[in-house]
Amino acid sequence: MTNDGMLEESGVVTDVSGERARVRTERKRACGNCAVNDACGTSLLEHFFGRRPVELTVLNQVGARVGDRVTIGIRESSLLGAAVAAYLVPLLALMLGAAIGQSLGGAWAESASLLGAALGFVLALLWLRGYSVRLAGRSGYQPSILRRLGPTSAVLAAPSAPADGSA
């Protein structure tokens, strides 16, 4: 992260289409600087799933071309706001729905609580769908290429299937 509130990552442009570009980034190791290092759940997931490259569609306002090494970024506040909406709102709606169901359930309080929790969660997911569509149209909530670092000498190729035929 930089001082101006941007989360940054470097990558290589794999495709350009109009004002957008596809950028392939390599996930950074989550446990590189942690004191617990390899003894946590994140480390276990990383060993199980591996560190595969990630491809993102980003705004290309600097005129990057295929093969260019670039730095992409997104405002920290945008990412934080989206994370709150994606994680906290459904959780709060689930708990609120359960509480309302419990209070209105009478003799069937437990069943009403479960039904209220499920209804609150589903309503939150429907709200989240509309909210994410609204955010997708705002440039501040989309990652963009911040600067070109220059061309890369790496060959850009799609991952190939293993030679033994396993997938």
Coordinates of C-alpha atoms in Angstrom, one line a residue:
M1 CA 0.0 0.0 0.0
T2 CA 1.2 3.5 -0.7
N3 CA 0.8 6.6 1.4
D4 CA -2.0 8.1 -0.8
G5 CA -4.5 5.4 0.2
M6 CA -4.1 3.2 -2.8
L7 CA -3.6 -0.6 -2.7
E8 CA -1.2 -1.5 -5.4
E9 CA -0.1 -4.6 -7.2
S10 CA 2.1 -5.2 -10.2
G11 CA 1.3 -7.3 -13.2
V12 CA 1.5 -7.9 -16.9
V13 CA -1.1 -6.7 -19.5
T14 CA -2.4 -9.8 -21.4
D15 CA -5.2 -8.1 -23.4
V16 CA -6.4 -4.6 -24.3
S17 CA -9.9 -3.8 -25.4
G18 CA -10.9 -0.1 -25.7
E19 CA -10.4 1.6 -22.3
R20 CA -10.0 -1.7 -20.4
A21 CA -7.2 -4.1 -20.1
R22 CA -6.7 -7.6 -18.7
V23 CA -3.8 -7.7 -16.2
R24 CA -2.3 -10.9 -14.8
T25 CA -0.9 -10.6 -11.3
E26 CA 0.8 -13.1 -9.1
R27 CA -0.7 -13.4 -5.6
K28 CA 1.8 -12.4 -3.0
R29 CA 2.5 -14.9 -0.3
A30 CA 0.1 -14.2 2.6
C31 CA 2.5 -15.5 5.3
G32 CA 5.7 -13.8 4.3
N33 CA 6.0 -11.4 7.2
C34 CA 3.7 -13.0 9.8
A35 CA 5.2 -14.2 13.1
V36 CA 3.0 -17.3 13.0
N37 CA 4.2 -18.0 9.4
D38 CA 3.2 -21.5 8.4
A39 CA 1.0 -22.4 11.4
C40 CA -2.2 -20.7 10.5
G41 CA -5.3 -21.4 8.4
T42 CA -4.3 -19.0 5.6
S43 CA -1.0 -20.8 5.2
L44 CA -2.8 -24.1 5.0
L45 CA -5.2 -22.9 2.3
E46 CA -2.3 -21.4 0.3
H47 CA -0.5 -24.8 0.4
F48 CA -3.6 -26.6 -0.6
F49 CA -4.8 -24.3 -3.4
G50 CA -1.5 -22.9 -4.4
R51 CA -0.6 -19.4 -5.6
R52 CA -2.3 -19.2 -9.0
P53 CA -2.1 -16.0 -11.1
V54 CA -5.1 -13.8 -11.0
E55 CA -6.5 -11.9 -14.0
L56 CA -8.3 -8.7 -13.5
T57 CA -10.1 -6.4 -15.9
V58 CA -9.0 -2.9 -15.1
L59 CA -9.4 0.7 -16.5
N60 CA -6.5 1.4 -18.9
Q61 CA -6.1 5.2 -18.7
V62 CA -2.4 5.2 -19.3
G63 CA -2.5 3.5 -22.7
A64 CA -0.7 0.3 -21.7
R65 CA -0.2 -2.3 -24.4
V66 CA -0.1 -6.1 -24.3
G67 CA 3.1 -7.3 -22.7
D68 CA 3.6 -4.1 -20.6
R69 CA 4.5 -4.5 -16.9
V70 CA 2.1 -2.2 -15.0
T71 CA 1.1 -1.2 -11.5
I72 CA -2.6 -1.5 -10.9
G73 CA -4.4 0.0 -7.9
I74 CA -7.7 0.7 -6.2
R75 CA -8.5 3.2 -3.5
E76 CA -8.3 1.7 0.0
S77 CA -11.5 3.3 1.0
S78 CA -13.3 1.8 -2.0
L79 CA -12.2 -1.7 -1.1
L80 CA -13.0 -1.2 2.5
G81 CA -16.5 0.0 1.7
A82 CA -17.1 -2.9 -0.6
A83 CA -15.9 -5.4 2.0
V84 CA -18.2 -4.0 4.6
A85 CA -21.1 -4.2 2.2
A86 CA -20.2 -7.8 1.2
Y87 CA -19.5 -9.2 4.7
L88 CA -21.1 -7.1 7.4
V89 CA -24.5 -6.2 5.8
P90 CA -25.5 -9.9 5.2
L91 CA -24.3 -10.9 8.7
L92 CA -26.2 -8.0 10.4
A93 CA -29.4 -8.8 8.3
L94 CA -29.2 -12.4 9.4
M95 CA -28.9 -11.5 13.1
L96 CA -31.6 -8.9 12.8
G97 CA -33.9 -11.3 11.0
A98 CA -33.3 -13.9 13.7
A99 CA -34.0 -11.4 16.5
I100 CA -37.3 -10.2 14.9
G101 CA -38.4 -13.8 14.3
Q102 CA -37.6 -14.7 17.9
S103 CA -39.6 -11.8 19.2
L104 CA -42.6 -12.3 16.9
G105 CA -42.6 -16.1 17.0
G106 CA -44.5 -16.7 20.2
A107 CA -44.8 -20.4 20.8
W108 CA -42.8 -21.1 17.6
A109 CA -40.0 -18.7 18.5
E110 CA -37.1 -21.0 17.4
S111 CA -38.7 -21.8 14.0
A112 CA -39.6 -18.2 13.5
S113 CA -36.0 -17.2 14.4
L114 CA -34.6 -19.6 11.8
L115 CA -37.1 -18.3 9.2
G116 CA -36.3 -14.7 10.1
A117 CA -32.6 -15.3 9.8
A118 CA -32.9 -16.9 6.4
L119 CA -35.3 -14.2 5.2
G120 CA -32.9 -11.4 6.4
F121 CA -29.9 -13.1 4.8
V122 CA -31.7 -13.5 1.4
L123 CA -33.0 -9.9 1.5
A124 CA -29.4 -8.7 2.2
L125 CA -28.1 -10.7 -0.7
L126 CA -30.7 -9.2 -3.0
W127 CA -29.7 -5.7 -1.8
L128 CA -26.1 -6.5 -2.2
R129 CA -26.7 -7.5 -5.9
G130 CA -28.2 -4.1 -6.6
Y131 CA -25.5 -2.3 -4.6
S132 CA -22.7 -4.0 -6.5
V133 CA -24.3 -3.2 -9.9
R134 CA -24.4 0.5 -8.8
L135 CA -20.8 0.4 -7.7
A136 CA -19.6 -1.2 -10.9
G137 CA -20.5 1.9 -12.8
R138 CA -18.4 4.2 -10.6
S139 CA -14.8 4.5 -11.6
G140 CA -13.6 5.0 -8.0
Y141 CA -14.6 1.4 -7.2
Q142 CA -12.8 -0.1 -10.1
P143 CA -9.1 -1.0 -10.2
S144 CA -7.1 0.9 -12.8
I145 CA -3.6 1.0 -14.2
L146 CA -1.7 3.6 -12.3
R147 CA 1.5 3.5 -14.3
R148 CA 3.5 1.6 -16.9
L149 CA 6.7 -0.1 -15.7
G150 CA 7.8 -1.0 -19.2
P151 CA 7.7 -4.0 -21.5
T152 CA 8.3 -7.5 -20.1
S153 CA 10.4 -10.2 -21.7
A154 CA 8.2 -12.9 -20.3
V155 CA 6.1 -15.0 -22.8
L156 CA 2.4 -14.6 -22.1
A157 CA 0.8 -17.9 -22.6
A158 CA -2.3 -19.6 -21.2
P159 CA -1.5 -22.2 -18.6
S160 CA -1.1 -25.6 -20.2
A161 CA -2.6 -28.9 -19.1
P162 CA -0.2 -31.3 -17.3
A163 CA 1.5 -33.8 -19.5
D164 CA 0.1 -36.8 -17.7
G165 CA -3.5 -35.7 -18.6
S166 CA -4.5 -35.0 -15.0
A167 CA -6.3 -31.8 -14.2

